[in-house]
């Protein structure tokens, strides 16, 4: 009788413990969950591409942060970070070479704190929360945004908004002007028109395939967030960097990544 009671007790305890244990019997269990790395991997080098004032691009800042919403405001062969003492204040500002030679090269209360070559003045973000920095061309990457001024009346496009489960097909209703960051569109099957911002409009949306993506590509993760491809992990996974602060590198399944152009 005592033995039976002991066996019964052990069975009850085992059943209570069983749900809290994770077994490795199913190799695909929860394989969609991202795996966060403890530290950032080396940032990839950007491809060679033409960079002009006004272009919308992506960058990796000096702290490793990835930013997809950037625009080139100016460029220079060399810029200097000038540190100046004015009374009790210590000021810093970036200046181009001509201004440096004219006003700061021999100034007693100023010194050069840093120098950047192949430099670009970049606005990160839009509106009141935007910031402006100088960054070298080796930190600039092509962004997925299409050139809006190339869109003409009756062109077919895809509209992908944050969180959309599937993209929407739309028609451009009028030629897009050179300085516009939006287009007037009409969704297929609807009569009303709507303004679509530049970061909603694409020509194509495709699944990310192992052989077709390379480090530095900007990809759409889980139909919600822009990430940068850092390195392939295996034929089914990639290491990507989020646009969070602080930046995070994580391993994600390729099936959750899309290529938007």
PDB file of C-alpha atoms in Angstrom:
ATOM      1  CA  UNK A   1       0.000   0.000   0.000  1.00  0.00           C
ATOM      2  CA  UNK A   2       2.828   2.384   0.879  1.00  0.00           C
ATOM      3  CA  UNK A   3       4.606   1.600  -2.397  1.00  0.00           C
ATOM      4  CA  UNK A   4       1.442   2.346  -4.390  1.00  0.00           C
ATOM      5  CA  UNK A   5       1.042   5.663  -2.557  1.00  0.00           C
ATOM      6  CA  UNK A   6       4.641   6.633  -3.321  1.00  0.00           C
ATOM      7  CA  UNK A   7       4.254   5.770  -7.017  1.00  0.00           C
ATOM      8  CA  UNK A   8       1.010   7.771  -7.219  1.00  0.00           C
ATOM      9  CA  UNK A   9       2.673  10.767  -5.575  1.00  0.00           C
ATOM     10  CA  UNK A  10       5.612  10.630  -7.994  1.00  0.00           C
ATOM     11  CA  UNK A  11       3.237  10.544 -10.980  1.00  0.00           C
ATOM     12  CA  UNK A  12       1.352  13.602  -9.761  1.00  0.00           C
ATOM     13  CA  UNK A  13       4.581  15.538  -9.198  1.00  0.00           C
ATOM     14  CA  UNK A  14       5.857  14.524 -12.635  1.00  0.00           C
ATOM     15  CA  UNK A  15       2.668  15.711 -14.363  1.00  0.00           C
ATOM     16  CA  UNK A  16       2.860  19.036 -12.513  1.00  0.00           C
ATOM     17  CA  UNK A  17       6.471  19.560 -13.608  1.00  0.00           C
ATOM     18  CA  UNK A  18       6.049  18.394 -17.212  1.00  0.00           C
ATOM     19  CA  UNK A  19       4.428  21.547 -18.724  1.00  0.00           C
ATOM     20  CA  UNK A  20       7.187  23.803 -17.401  1.00  0.00           C
ATOM     21  CA  UNK A  21       9.970  21.825 -19.116  1.00  0.00           C
ATOM     22  CA  UNK A  22      11.053  22.462 -22.678  1.00  0.00           C
ATOM     23  CA  UNK A  23      12.124  19.457 -24.701  1.00  0.00           C
ATOM     24  CA  UNK A  24      14.161  19.533 -27.871  1.00  0.00           C
ATOM     25  CA  UNK A  25      12.199  16.825 -29.587  1.00  0.00           C
ATOM     26  CA  UNK A  26      10.707  19.261 -32.127  1.00  0.00           C
ATOM     27  CA  UNK A  27      13.567  21.095 -33.873  1.00  0.00           C
ATOM     28  CA  UNK A  28      11.195  23.676 -35.417  1.00  0.00           C
ATOM     29  CA  UNK A  29       9.522  24.666 -32.146  1.00  0.00           C
ATOM     30  CA  UNK A  30       9.443  28.490 -31.777  1.00  0.00           C
ATOM     31  CA  UNK A  31      12.015  28.894 -34.561  1.00  0.00           C
ATOM     32  CA  UNK A  32      10.428  32.209 -35.598  1.00  0.00           C
ATOM     33  CA  UNK A  33      11.451  34.000 -32.405  1.00  0.00           C
ATOM     34  CA  UNK A  34      14.403  36.417 -32.827  1.00  0.00           C
ATOM     35  CA  UNK A  35      17.637  35.594 -31.011  1.00  0.00           C
ATOM     36  CA  UNK A  36      19.231  38.772 -29.643  1.00  0.00           C
ATOM     37  CA  UNK A  37      23.021  38.961 -29.708  1.00  0.00           C
ATOM     38  CA  UNK A  38      24.932  40.282 -26.703  1.00  0.00           C
ATOM     39  CA  UNK A  39      26.965  42.740 -28.765  1.00  0.00           C
ATOM     40  CA  UNK A  40      26.998  44.348 -32.201  1.00  0.00           C
ATOM     41  CA  UNK A  41      28.772  42.619 -35.054  1.00  0.00           C
ATOM     42  CA  UNK A  42      31.058  44.677 -37.330  1.00  0.00           C
ATOM     43  CA  UNK A  43      28.960  46.912 -39.578  1.00  0.00           C
ATOM     44  CA  UNK A  44      28.983  45.995 -43.282  1.00  0.00           C
ATOM     45  CA  UNK A  45      30.578  48.181 -45.944  1.00  0.00           C
ATOM     46  CA  UNK A  46      28.121  49.940 -48.260  1.00  0.00           C
ATOM     47  CA  UNK A  47      28.083  49.274 -52.006  1.00  0.00           C
ATOM     48  CA  UNK A  48      29.426  51.848 -54.446  1.00  0.00           C
ATOM     49  CA  UNK A  49      26.559  54.067 -55.587  1.00  0.00           C
ATOM     50  CA  UNK A  50      25.964  57.660 -56.637  1.00  0.00           C
ATOM     51  CA  UNK A  51      25.085  60.029 -53.791  1.00  0.00           C
ATOM     52  CA  UNK A  52      23.579  63.427 -54.565  1.00  0.00           C
ATOM     53  CA  UNK A  53      22.186  66.297 -52.514  1.00  0.00           C
ATOM     54  CA  UNK A  54      18.501  65.652 -51.871  1.00  0.00           C
ATOM     55  CA  UNK A  55      18.795  61.861 -52.064  1.00  0.00           C
ATOM     56  CA  UNK A  56      17.060  59.813 -49.393  1.00  0.00           C
ATOM     57  CA  UNK A  57      19.485  57.275 -47.996  1.00  0.00           C
ATOM     58  CA  UNK A  58      20.195  55.074 -44.970  1.00  0.00           C
ATOM     59  CA  UNK A  59      23.191  55.357 -42.663  1.00  0.00           C
ATOM     60  CA  UNK A  60      25.005  53.660 -39.819  1.00  0.00           C
ATOM     61  CA  UNK A  61      26.064  56.201 -37.200  1.00  0.00           C
ATOM     62  CA  UNK A  62      29.378  56.072 -35.352  1.00  0.00           C
ATOM     63  CA  UNK A  63      27.688  54.305 -32.415  1.00  0.00           C
ATOM     64  CA  UNK A  64      26.434  51.572 -34.763  1.00  0.00           C
ATOM     65  CA  UNK A  65      22.838  52.813 -34.916  1.00  0.00           C
ATOM     66  CA  UNK A  66      21.055  52.105 -38.194  1.00  0.00           C
ATOM     67  CA  UNK A  67      18.799  54.875 -39.560  1.00  0.00           C
ATOM     68  CA  UNK A  68      16.599  54.326 -42.624  1.00  0.00           C
ATOM     69  CA  UNK A  69      14.947  57.769 -42.804  1.00  0.00           C
ATOM     70  CA  UNK A  70      17.783  60.083 -43.881  1.00  0.00           C
ATOM     71  CA  UNK A  71      18.361  62.731 -46.546  1.00  0.00           C
ATOM     72  CA  UNK A  72      21.550  64.289 -47.929  1.00  0.00           C
ATOM     73  CA  UNK A  73      21.572  68.064 -47.386  1.00  0.00           C
ATOM     74  CA  UNK A  74      25.116  68.937 -48.446  1.00  0.00           C
ATOM     75  CA  UNK A  75      28.490  67.360 -49.195  1.00  0.00           C
ATOM     76  CA  UNK A  76      32.158  68.343 -49.032  1.00  0.00           C
ATOM     77  CA  UNK A  77      35.578  66.843 -49.639  1.00  0.00           C
ATOM     78  CA  UNK A  78      36.625  67.722 -46.072  1.00  0.00           C
ATOM     79  CA  UNK A  79      34.903  69.150 -43.000  1.00  0.00           C
ATOM     80  CA  UNK A  80      36.428  70.154 -39.668  1.00  0.00           C
ATOM     81  CA  UNK A  81      34.891  69.982 -36.209  1.00  0.00           C
ATOM     82  CA  UNK A  82      35.936  73.268 -34.608  1.00  0.00           C
ATOM     83  CA  UNK A  83      36.085  73.491 -30.835  1.00  0.00           C
ATOM     84  CA  UNK A  84      35.941  77.130 -29.657  1.00  0.00           C
ATOM     85  CA  UNK A  85      36.056  78.788 -26.263  1.00  0.00           C
ATOM     86  CA  UNK A  86      33.752  81.783 -25.883  1.00  0.00           C
ATOM     87  CA  UNK A  87      33.800  83.105 -22.355  1.00  0.00           C
ATOM     88  CA  UNK A  88      32.896  80.154 -20.151  1.00  0.00           C
ATOM     89  CA  UNK A  89      31.272  78.257 -23.003  1.00  0.00           C
ATOM     90  CA  UNK A  90      32.883  75.540 -25.102  1.00  0.00           C
ATOM     91  CA  UNK A  91      31.259  75.350 -28.543  1.00  0.00           C
ATOM     92  CA  UNK A  92      31.641  72.877 -31.396  1.00  0.00           C
ATOM     93  CA  UNK A  93      30.555  73.117 -35.015  1.00  0.00           C
ATOM     94  CA  UNK A  94      31.376  71.474 -38.338  1.00  0.00           C
ATOM     95  CA  UNK A  95      32.710  73.750 -41.063  1.00  0.00           C
ATOM     96  CA  UNK A  96      33.873  73.209 -44.640  1.00  0.00           C
ATOM     97  CA  UNK A  97      37.496  73.642 -45.694  1.00  0.00           C
ATOM     98  CA  UNK A  98      37.085  77.184 -47.068  1.00  0.00           C
ATOM     99  CA  UNK A  99      35.503  78.440 -43.863  1.00  0.00           C
ATOM    100  CA  UNK A 100      38.145  76.672 -41.797  1.00  0.00           C
ATOM    101  CA  UNK A 101      41.004  78.323 -43.709  1.00  0.00           C
ATOM    102  CA  UNK A 102      39.365  81.753 -43.618  1.00  0.00           C
ATOM    103  CA  UNK A 103      38.248  81.940 -39.999  1.00  0.00           C
ATOM    104  CA  UNK A 104      39.613  79.142 -37.812  1.00  0.00           C
ATOM    105  CA  UNK A 105      43.002  77.917 -39.046  1.00  0.00           C
ATOM    106  CA  UNK A 106      45.001  80.537 -37.115  1.00  0.00           C
ATOM    107  CA  UNK A 107      42.416  81.437 -34.454  1.00  0.00           C
ATOM    108  CA  UNK A 108      43.851  81.336 -30.956  1.00  0.00           C
ATOM    109  CA  UNK A 109      40.608  80.375 -29.225  1.00  0.00           C
ATOM    110  CA  UNK A 110      39.745  77.521 -31.627  1.00  0.00           C
ATOM    111  CA  UNK A 111      41.144  74.078 -32.363  1.00  0.00           C
ATOM    112  CA  UNK A 112      40.289  71.161 -34.655  1.00  0.00           C
ATOM    113  CA  UNK A 113      38.572  68.386 -32.695  1.00  0.00           C
ATOM    114  CA  UNK A 114      37.920  66.046 -35.650  1.00  0.00           C
ATOM    115  CA  UNK A 115      38.185  65.850 -39.427  1.00  0.00           C
ATOM    116  CA  UNK A 116      35.956  63.980 -41.887  1.00  0.00           C
ATOM    117  CA  UNK A 117      36.716  63.401 -45.560  1.00  0.00           C
ATOM    118  CA  UNK A 118      34.208  62.464 -48.279  1.00  0.00           C
ATOM    119  CA  UNK A 119      31.731  64.092 -45.920  1.00  0.00           C
ATOM    120  CA  UNK A 120      27.963  64.426 -46.204  1.00  0.00           C
ATOM    121  CA  UNK A 121      25.579  66.555 -44.166  1.00  0.00           C
ATOM    122  CA  UNK A 122      22.646  64.309 -43.301  1.00  0.00           C
ATOM    123  CA  UNK A 123      19.233  64.979 -41.807  1.00  0.00           C
ATOM    124  CA  UNK A 124      17.999  61.997 -39.802  1.00  0.00           C
ATOM    125  CA  UNK A 125      14.227  61.757 -39.423  1.00  0.00           C
ATOM    126  CA  UNK A 126      11.642  64.424 -40.148  1.00  0.00           C
ATOM    127  CA  UNK A 127      10.059  67.347 -38.359  1.00  0.00           C
ATOM    128  CA  UNK A 128      10.929  68.558 -34.880  1.00  0.00           C
ATOM    129  CA  UNK A 129      12.521  65.261 -33.865  1.00  0.00           C
ATOM    130  CA  UNK A 130      15.017  65.295 -36.721  1.00  0.00           C
ATOM    131  CA  UNK A 131      18.731  65.930 -36.234  1.00  0.00           C
ATOM    132  CA  UNK A 132      21.547  66.961 -38.573  1.00  0.00           C
ATOM    133  CA  UNK A 133      25.010  65.401 -38.580  1.00  0.00           C
ATOM    134  CA  UNK A 134      28.074  65.154 -40.834  1.00  0.00           C
ATOM    135  CA  UNK A 135      29.056  61.630 -41.755  1.00  0.00           C
ATOM    136  CA  UNK A 136      31.524  60.021 -44.140  1.00  0.00           C
ATOM    137  CA  UNK A 137      30.437  58.316 -47.342  1.00  0.00           C
ATOM    138  CA  UNK A 138      31.605  54.954 -46.016  1.00  0.00           C
ATOM    139  CA  UNK A 139      28.644  55.003 -43.619  1.00  0.00           C
ATOM    140  CA  UNK A 140      25.944  55.706 -46.247  1.00  0.00           C
ATOM    141  CA  UNK A 141      23.764  52.973 -47.766  1.00  0.00           C
ATOM    142  CA  UNK A 142      21.062  52.906 -50.463  1.00  0.00           C
ATOM    143  CA  UNK A 143      17.571  53.202 -48.962  1.00  0.00           C
ATOM    144  CA  UNK A 144      14.596  51.228 -50.302  1.00  0.00           C
ATOM    145  CA  UNK A 145      12.632  54.361 -51.263  1.00  0.00           C
ATOM    146  CA  UNK A 146      11.925  54.797 -54.957  1.00  0.00           C
ATOM    147  CA  UNK A 147      12.623  58.076 -56.777  1.00  0.00           C
ATOM    148  CA  UNK A 148       9.199  59.730 -56.607  1.00  0.00           C
ATOM    149  CA  UNK A 149       9.855  62.238 -59.385  1.00  0.00           C
ATOM    150  CA  UNK A 150      10.104  59.299 -61.793  1.00  0.00           C
ATOM    151  CA  UNK A 151       6.452  58.383 -61.172  1.00  0.00           C
ATOM    152  CA  UNK A 152       4.002  59.480 -63.846  1.00  0.00           C
ATOM    153  CA  UNK A 153       0.228  59.521 -64.135  1.00  0.00           C
ATOM    154  CA  UNK A 154      -1.308  56.021 -64.440  1.00  0.00           C
ATOM    155  CA  UNK A 155       1.797  54.227 -63.155  1.00  0.00           C
ATOM    156  CA  UNK A 156       1.007  51.166 -61.026  1.00  0.00           C
ATOM    157  CA  UNK A 157       2.592  50.994 -57.568  1.00  0.00           C
ATOM    158  CA  UNK A 158       2.328  49.078 -54.325  1.00  0.00           C
ATOM    159  CA  UNK A 159       1.440  50.814 -51.050  1.00  0.00           C
ATOM    160  CA  UNK A 160       2.853  49.272 -47.878  1.00  0.00           C
ATOM    161  CA  UNK A 161       1.953  51.003 -44.635  1.00  0.00           C
ATOM    162  CA  UNK A 162       3.274  50.134 -41.178  1.00  0.00           C
ATOM    163  CA  UNK A 163       1.627  46.932 -39.987  1.00  0.00           C
ATOM    164  CA  UNK A 164      -0.223  46.160 -43.247  1.00  0.00           C
ATOM    165  CA  UNK A 165      -0.632  42.411 -43.557  1.00  0.00           C
ATOM    166  CA  UNK A 166      -0.543  42.674 -47.345  1.00  0.00           C
ATOM    167  CA  UNK A 167       0.390  45.562 -49.696  1.00  0.00           C
ATOM    168  CA  UNK A 168      -2.270  47.464 -51.634  1.00  0.00           C
ATOM    169  CA  UNK A 169      -2.234  48.000 -55.399  1.00  0.00           C
ATOM    170  CA  UNK A 170      -2.688  51.615 -56.449  1.00  0.00           C
ATOM    171  CA  UNK A 171      -2.520  53.958 -59.460  1.00  0.00           C
ATOM    172  CA  UNK A 172      -0.634  57.279 -59.561  1.00  0.00           C
ATOM    173  CA  UNK A 173      -3.170  60.000 -60.398  1.00  0.00           C
ATOM    174  CA  UNK A 174      -0.769  62.775 -61.485  1.00  0.00           C
ATOM    175  CA  UNK A 175       2.907  63.243 -62.293  1.00  0.00           C
ATOM    176  CA  UNK A 176       4.927  63.648 -59.101  1.00  0.00           C
ATOM    177  CA  UNK A 177       6.703  67.010 -58.857  1.00  0.00           C
ATOM    178  CA  UNK A 178      10.448  67.051 -58.307  1.00  0.00           C
ATOM    179  CA  UNK A 179      10.401  68.289 -54.703  1.00  0.00           C
ATOM    180  CA  UNK A 180       7.375  66.318 -53.490  1.00  0.00           C
ATOM    181  CA  UNK A 181       7.777  63.638 -50.825  1.00  0.00           C
ATOM    182  CA  UNK A 182       4.288  62.272 -51.529  1.00  0.00           C
ATOM    183  CA  UNK A 183       2.132  61.128 -54.424  1.00  0.00           C
ATOM    184  CA  UNK A 184      -1.596  61.262 -55.117  1.00  0.00           C
ATOM    185  CA  UNK A 185      -2.885  57.709 -55.552  1.00  0.00           C
ATOM    186  CA  UNK A 186      -6.110  55.770 -55.993  1.00  0.00           C
ATOM    187  CA  UNK A 187      -6.370  52.227 -54.699  1.00  0.00           C
ATOM    188  CA  UNK A 188      -7.498  49.702 -57.269  1.00  0.00           C
ATOM    189  CA  UNK A 189     -11.180  48.978 -56.850  1.00  0.00           C
ATOM    190  CA  UNK A 190     -11.886  52.334 -55.149  1.00  0.00           C
ATOM    191  CA  UNK A 191     -12.962  55.720 -56.525  1.00  0.00           C
ATOM    192  CA  UNK A 192     -11.513  58.066 -53.907  1.00  0.00           C
ATOM    193  CA  UNK A 193      -7.969  59.457 -53.998  1.00  0.00           C
ATOM    194  CA  UNK A 194      -5.433  59.630 -51.179  1.00  0.00           C
ATOM    195  CA  UNK A 195      -2.012  61.104 -50.475  1.00  0.00           C
ATOM    196  CA  UNK A 196       0.689  58.462 -49.931  1.00  0.00           C
ATOM    197  CA  UNK A 197       4.009  59.451 -48.338  1.00  0.00           C
ATOM    198  CA  UNK A 198       7.290  58.504 -50.018  1.00  0.00           C
ATOM    199  CA  UNK A 199       8.048  55.719 -47.529  1.00  0.00           C
ATOM    200  CA  UNK A 200       4.768  53.923 -48.360  1.00  0.00           C
ATOM    201  CA  UNK A 201       5.287  53.642 -52.146  1.00  0.00           C
ATOM    202  CA  UNK A 202       7.134  50.754 -53.826  1.00  0.00           C
ATOM    203  CA  UNK A 203       7.434  49.103 -57.208  1.00  0.00           C
ATOM    204  CA  UNK A 204       7.893  45.572 -55.914  1.00  0.00           C
ATOM    205  CA  UNK A 205       7.728  43.565 -52.698  1.00  0.00           C
ATOM    206  CA  UNK A 206       9.424  40.156 -52.674  1.00  0.00           C
ATOM    207  CA  UNK A 207      10.407  37.509 -50.164  1.00  0.00           C
ATOM    208  CA  UNK A 208      14.030  37.621 -49.033  1.00  0.00           C
ATOM    209  CA  UNK A 209      15.979  34.717 -50.544  1.00  0.00           C
ATOM    210  CA  UNK A 210      19.339  33.584 -49.222  1.00  0.00           C
ATOM    211  CA  UNK A 211      21.164  33.984 -52.551  1.00  0.00           C
ATOM    212  CA  UNK A 212      19.677  37.399 -53.365  1.00  0.00           C
ATOM    213  CA  UNK A 213      20.447  39.464 -50.239  1.00  0.00           C
ATOM    214  CA  UNK A 214      23.825  40.735 -49.085  1.00  0.00           C
ATOM    215  CA  UNK A 215      25.163  42.586 -46.028  1.00  0.00           C
ATOM    216  CA  UNK A 216      24.071  46.220 -46.121  1.00  0.00           C
ATOM    217  CA  UNK A 217      20.672  45.508 -47.700  1.00  0.00           C
ATOM    218  CA  UNK A 218      17.720  47.278 -46.048  1.00  0.00           C
ATOM    219  CA  UNK A 219      14.925  44.766 -45.424  1.00  0.00           C
ATOM    220  CA  UNK A 220      11.423  44.823 -43.953  1.00  0.00           C
ATOM    221  CA  UNK A 221      11.094  42.561 -40.919  1.00  0.00           C
ATOM    222  CA  UNK A 222       7.863  40.945 -39.752  1.00  0.00           C
ATOM    223  CA  UNK A 223       5.838  43.432 -41.877  1.00  0.00           C
ATOM    224  CA  UNK A 224       6.553  46.143 -39.315  1.00  0.00           C
ATOM    225  CA  UNK A 225      10.174  47.303 -39.011  1.00  0.00           C
ATOM    226  CA  UNK A 226      13.112  48.249 -41.195  1.00  0.00           C
ATOM    227  CA  UNK A 227      16.328  46.370 -40.457  1.00  0.00           C
ATOM    228  CA  UNK A 228      19.764  46.160 -42.033  1.00  0.00           C
ATOM    229  CA  UNK A 229      21.253  42.858 -43.147  1.00  0.00           C
ATOM    230  CA  UNK A 230      24.518  42.401 -41.234  1.00  0.00           C
ATOM    231  CA  UNK A 231      25.513  38.859 -42.214  1.00  0.00           C
ATOM    232  CA  UNK A 232      23.965  35.548 -43.272  1.00  0.00           C
ATOM    233  CA  UNK A 233      23.574  33.020 -40.475  1.00  0.00           C
ATOM    234  CA  UNK A 234      22.615  29.961 -42.516  1.00  0.00           C
ATOM    235  CA  UNK A 235      20.351  29.159 -45.464  1.00  0.00           C
ATOM    236  CA  UNK A 236      17.251  29.900 -43.360  1.00  0.00           C
ATOM    237  CA  UNK A 237      18.377  32.734 -41.073  1.00  0.00           C
ATOM    238  CA  UNK A 238      20.133  36.115 -41.205  1.00  0.00           C
ATOM    239  CA  UNK A 239      21.686  38.469 -38.678  1.00  0.00           C
ATOM    240  CA  UNK A 240      20.056  41.898 -38.921  1.00  0.00           C
ATOM    241  CA  UNK A 241      20.334  45.196 -37.041  1.00  0.00           C
ATOM    242  CA  UNK A 242      17.323  47.044 -35.687  1.00  0.00           C
ATOM    243  CA  UNK A 243      16.849  50.812 -35.827  1.00  0.00           C
ATOM    244  CA  UNK A 244      16.327  50.929 -32.062  1.00  0.00           C
ATOM    245  CA  UNK A 245      18.504  52.869 -29.661  1.00  0.00           C
ATOM    246  CA  UNK A 246      20.687  51.362 -28.489  1.00  0.00           C
ATOM    247  CA  UNK A 247      21.018  49.308 -31.681  1.00  0.00           C
ATOM    248  CA  UNK A 248      20.554  45.543 -31.439  1.00  0.00           C
ATOM    249  CA  UNK A 249      21.744  42.738 -33.714  1.00  0.00           C
ATOM    250  CA  UNK A 250      19.500  39.671 -33.851  1.00  0.00           C
ATOM    251  CA  UNK A 251      19.115  36.388 -35.702  1.00  0.00           C
ATOM    252  CA  UNK A 252      15.791  36.124 -37.553  1.00  0.00           C
ATOM    253  CA  UNK A 253      14.300  33.655 -40.060  1.00  0.00           C
ATOM    254  CA  UNK A 254      14.548  34.678 -43.709  1.00  0.00           C
ATOM    255  CA  UNK A 255      10.861  33.939 -44.177  1.00  0.00           C
ATOM    256  CA  UNK A 256      10.072  36.994 -42.037  1.00  0.00           C
ATOM    257  CA  UNK A 257      12.133  39.343 -44.229  1.00  0.00           C
ATOM    258  CA  UNK A 258      10.972  41.158 -47.363  1.00  0.00           C
ATOM    259  CA  UNK A 259      12.823  43.057 -50.071  1.00  0.00           C
ATOM    260  CA  UNK A 260      10.991  46.281 -50.988  1.00  0.00           C
ATOM    261  CA  UNK A 261      12.043  48.371 -53.994  1.00  0.00           C
TER     262      UNK A 261
END
